[in-house]
Coordinates of C-alpha atoms in Angstrom, one line a residue:
M1 CA 0.3 0.0 -0.2
K2 CA 1.2 2.9 -1.0
F3 CA 0.5 6.9 1.0
G4 CA 0.4 8.8 -1.7
D5 CA 1.2 12.6 -2.4
T6 CA -0.9 13.2 0.7
I7 CA 2.6 11.5 3.5
V8 CA 4.8 14.9 4.3
D9 CA 7.9 14.8 6.5
G10 CA 8.1 16.4 10.6
V11 CA 9.6 16.2 13.8
F12 CA 7.9 14.5 16.5
L13 CA 8.3 17.1 19.4
E14 CA 5.8 15.8 22.3
R15 CA 2.4 14.4 23.2
P16 CA 0.2 16.3 25.1
N17 CA -2.2 13.5 25.2
R18 CA -3.2 10.2 24.3
Y19 CA -4.8 11.8 21.1
L20 CA -2.6 14.4 20.1
A21 CA 1.5 15.7 19.1
R22 CA 3.0 18.1 18.8
V23 CA 4.8 18.3 15.4
E24 CA 7.2 20.7 14.0
I25 CA 6.4 20.3 10.3
D26 CA 8.3 23.0 7.2
G27 CA 10.2 24.9 10.6
E28 CA 6.4 25.1 12.0
E29 CA 4.9 24.1 14.8
T30 CA 1.6 22.4 15.0
L31 CA -0.8 19.7 15.8
A32 CA -1.7 16.2 15.0
H33 CA -4.0 13.5 15.7
V34 CA -2.4 10.2 17.2
P35 CA -3.6 7.2 16.4
D36 CA -3.0 4.4 18.6
P37 CA -3.8 5.7 21.8
G38 CA -1.5 3.2 23.6
R39 CA 1.3 4.2 25.5
L40 CA 3.6 4.0 22.5
P41 CA 6.7 3.3 24.6
G42 CA 10.5 4.0 22.7
L43 CA 8.9 5.5 19.7
M44 CA 7.7 8.8 20.9
I45 CA 10.9 10.6 21.7
P46 CA 11.0 13.7 21.2
Q47 CA 13.3 14.8 17.7
R48 CA 12.7 11.5 16.2
K49 CA 11.6 11.7 12.5
V50 CA 7.9 11.7 12.1
R51 CA 5.4 11.1 8.7
L52 CA 2.4 12.7 8.5
I53 CA -1.1 12.1 6.7
H54 CA -2.2 15.5 6.0
K55 CA -6.4 15.1 6.4
P56 CA -7.7 19.1 5.5
S57 CA -10.6 19.9 7.0
E58 CA -13.2 22.5 8.3
T59 CA -14.6 20.0 10.9
R60 CA -11.6 18.2 12.8
K61 CA -9.5 19.7 15.3
T62 CA -6.1 18.9 13.6
Q63 CA -4.4 19.0 9.6
Y64 CA -2.1 16.6 10.1
T65 CA -2.9 12.1 11.3
L66 CA 0.5 10.7 12.3
A67 CA 1.5 7.9 10.4
L68 CA 4.6 6.8 10.5
V69 CA 7.6 7.2 13.6
R70 CA 11.5 6.7 12.6
H71 CA 13.5 3.9 14.6
G72 CA 16.7 3.8 14.7
R73 CA 17.6 2.3 10.5
I74 CA 13.8 1.5 9.9
W75 CA 10.4 3.8 10.0
V76 CA 7.3 2.3 12.3
S77 CA 3.7 3.0 11.5
V78 CA 1.6 3.8 14.5
Y79 CA -1.7 3.4 12.4
P80 CA -4.1 1.1 13.3
V81 CA -6.0 0.7 10.6
F82 CA -3.5 0.5 8.4
A83 CA -3.7 -3.0 9.9
N84 CA -7.3 -3.6 9.1
T85 CA -6.6 -1.8 5.4
L86 CA -4.1 -4.6 4.3
V87 CA -6.0 -7.3 5.8
K88 CA -8.9 -6.7 3.8
D89 CA -6.3 -6.7 0.5
G90 CA -4.5 -9.2 1.2
L91 CA -7.7 -11.1 1.5
T92 CA -9.2 -9.7 -1.9
R93 CA -6.4 -10.7 -3.5
N94 CA -5.5 -14.7 -1.4
K95 CA -2.3 -13.6 -0.3
I96 CA -2.3 -14.6 3.4
G97 CA -0.9 -18.0 3.8
C98 CA -2.6 -18.2 7.3
F99 CA -6.2 -18.8 6.7
G100 CA -6.3 -21.0 3.9
E101 CA -8.5 -21.6 1.9
F102 CA -12.1 -19.8 1.5
D103 CA -14.8 -19.1 -0.4
S104 CA -15.3 -15.6 0.6
F105 CA -14.9 -12.7 2.8
A106 CA -16.6 -9.9 4.5
S107 CA -15.1 -7.2 6.8
E108 CA -17.1 -5.1 9.9
V109 CA -19.5 -8.0 10.5
K110 CA -21.7 -8.1 13.2
H111 CA -22.4 -11.8 15.3
G112 CA -25.1 -10.9 17.8
G113 CA -24.8 -7.8 19.5
S114 CA -20.6 -7.9 18.5
R115 CA -18.6 -7.0 15.6
F116 CA -16.1 -8.3 13.9
D117 CA -13.2 -7.5 11.7
F118 CA -13.5 -9.8 9.0
C119 CA -15.4 -13.2 8.8
L120 CA -14.5 -15.7 6.1
E121 CA -17.3 -18.2 4.5
Q122 CA -16.0 -22.2 3.3
G123 CA -17.9 -24.9 2.4
G124 CA -20.6 -22.9 4.3
K125 CA -18.4 -22.3 7.3
E126 CA -17.7 -18.8 9.0
T127 CA -14.9 -17.7 10.8
Y128 CA -14.1 -14.7 11.9
V129 CA -11.3 -12.6 12.6
E130 CA -10.0 -10.6 14.9
V131 CA -6.8 -8.7 14.3
K132 CA -4.7 -7.0 16.5
S133 CA -2.1 -4.0 15.9
V134 CA 1.3 -4.4 17.4
S135 CA 3.5 -1.6 17.9
L136 CA 5.6 -2.1 20.4
V137 CA 8.9 -4.3 19.9
E138 CA 11.3 -5.5 22.4
E139 CA 14.2 -7.5 21.4
T140 CA 12.7 -8.5 17.8
V141 CA 10.1 -10.3 19.8
G142 CA 6.3 -8.2 19.7
K143 CA 3.9 -7.9 22.1
F144 CA 1.1 -6.5 22.8
P145 CA -1.3 -4.8 23.9
D146 CA 1.8 -1.8 25.2
A147 CA -1.3 -0.7 27.7
P148 CA -4.3 -2.2 29.0
T149 CA -7.1 -3.1 27.0
E150 CA -10.5 -3.9 27.8
R151 CA -11.7 -3.8 24.7
G152 CA -8.7 -6.1 23.5
R153 CA -9.7 -8.7 26.0
K154 CA -13.8 -8.8 24.6
H155 CA -13.0 -9.5 21.6
V156 CA -10.9 -12.3 22.9
E157 CA -13.4 -13.9 25.2
E158 CA -15.8 -13.3 22.0
L159 CA -13.8 -15.1 19.7
I160 CA -14.2 -18.1 23.0
Q161 CA -17.4 -18.1 22.7
L162 CA -18.2 -18.4 19.2
K163 CA -15.7 -21.7 18.8
Q164 CA -17.8 -23.1 21.5
K165 CA -20.7 -22.7 19.8
G166 CA -18.2 -23.9 16.0
F167 CA -17.8 -21.4 14.6
G168 CA -14.2 -20.7 12.9
A169 CA -12.3 -18.2 15.1
V170 CA -8.4 -16.5 14.5
V171 CA -7.1 -13.3 16.3
L172 CA -4.3 -11.9 14.0
F173 CA -1.8 -10.2 15.4
V174 CA -0.1 -7.6 12.7
S175 CA 3.4 -5.6 13.5
Q176 CA 3.9 -2.6 11.6
R177 CA 6.7 -2.6 11.5
S178 CA 10.0 -4.7 10.1
D179 CA 12.0 -6.2 13.1
T180 CA 9.6 -8.1 14.5
R181 CA 10.6 -11.9 14.7
S182 CA 8.0 -13.2 17.1
I183 CA 4.7 -11.4 19.1
T184 CA 3.6 -12.7 22.8
S185 CA 1.3 -11.4 25.3
N186 CA 2.2 -8.2 27.3
D187 CA 1.3 -10.1 30.6
P188 CA 3.2 -7.3 32.7
I189 CA 1.2 -4.6 31.6
D190 CA -2.4 -6.4 30.5
P191 CA -1.9 -10.0 32.4
K192 CA -5.5 -10.3 32.0
F193 CA -5.6 -10.2 28.4
G194 CA -2.5 -12.7 28.1
E195 CA -4.9 -14.8 30.5
A196 CA -7.9 -14.2 28.5
L197 CA -5.2 -14.8 24.9
R198 CA -4.4 -18.7 26.4
R199 CA -7.5 -19.6 26.8
A200 CA -9.2 -19.0 24.0
Q201 CA -5.8 -21.6 22.6
K202 CA -6.2 -24.4 24.4
A203 CA -10.5 -23.5 23.4
G204 CA -9.1 -23.7 19.7
V205 CA -8.9 -20.2 18.4
K206 CA -6.2 -19.7 16.0
L207 CA -3.7 -17.0 17.1
F208 CA -1.4 -15.8 13.7
G209 CA 1.6 -13.0 13.3
I210 CA 2.6 -11.3 10.5
N211 CA 5.1 -7.9 10.5
C212 CA 5.5 -5.6 7.4
K213 CA 8.1 -3.9 5.9
V214 CA 7.5 -0.5 6.9
T215 CA 9.5 2.1 4.2
A216 CA 9.1 5.8 4.3
S217 CA 6.1 5.1 1.4
S218 CA 4.8 2.0 1.8
I219 CA 3.7 -0.5 3.8
S220 CA 3.1 -4.0 2.9
L221 CA 2.8 -7.6 5.1
D222 CA 5.7 -8.9 5.0
Q223 CA 6.2 -12.8 6.6
N224 CA 4.9 -15.0 8.9
I225 CA 5.9 -14.8 12.0
P226 CA 4.7 -16.7 15.4
L227 CA 2.8 -17.0 18.7
E228 CA 4.5 -17.2 21.4
I229 CA 2.7 -17.2 24.1

């Protein structure tokens, strides 16, 4: 996926709150929306190079959205929606091997009182998929979440229930950076999520991981990587 000409260079200055960053673009300071409300440890460091998507709007509080942060020699995406976009594109082109064969798929699917990122259909059987975006990596290990996530735990609990009812269920972790070799639950930050994920695995929910190639101008899914929970 190419970012196009709406992405611009900047410098990160500070993060006043979870959803705002103060940045410098072409020598002028401005505010940018931070689409990932997580803590983003090791990334939100003053004077880091960043790339931002320019989204002019009369109704938006900010005209820019933070998309990439330079971390050493690599770019890291801090735009969680990219993960779903990449997965949808991969499913459309049948390029995500961990899912195996399927006849069709739909996105943002409601089941009961819940909404799931994707639903794959194969021979009359439905498989529900939740995508989780990973941005925290320590010594090549991606860790999710980087902040407590009640919503994330609820998604896993709902997938356990679906599996118990005979549906297929998958959690797909997408690390939006290239230096990830495996993914694990970040128990020190959110032990409840880790416990739910282990129960899900025992219940038959499938857990997959994949990393990304990220450049200053594009992002794409790259390699399947193992889960170590």
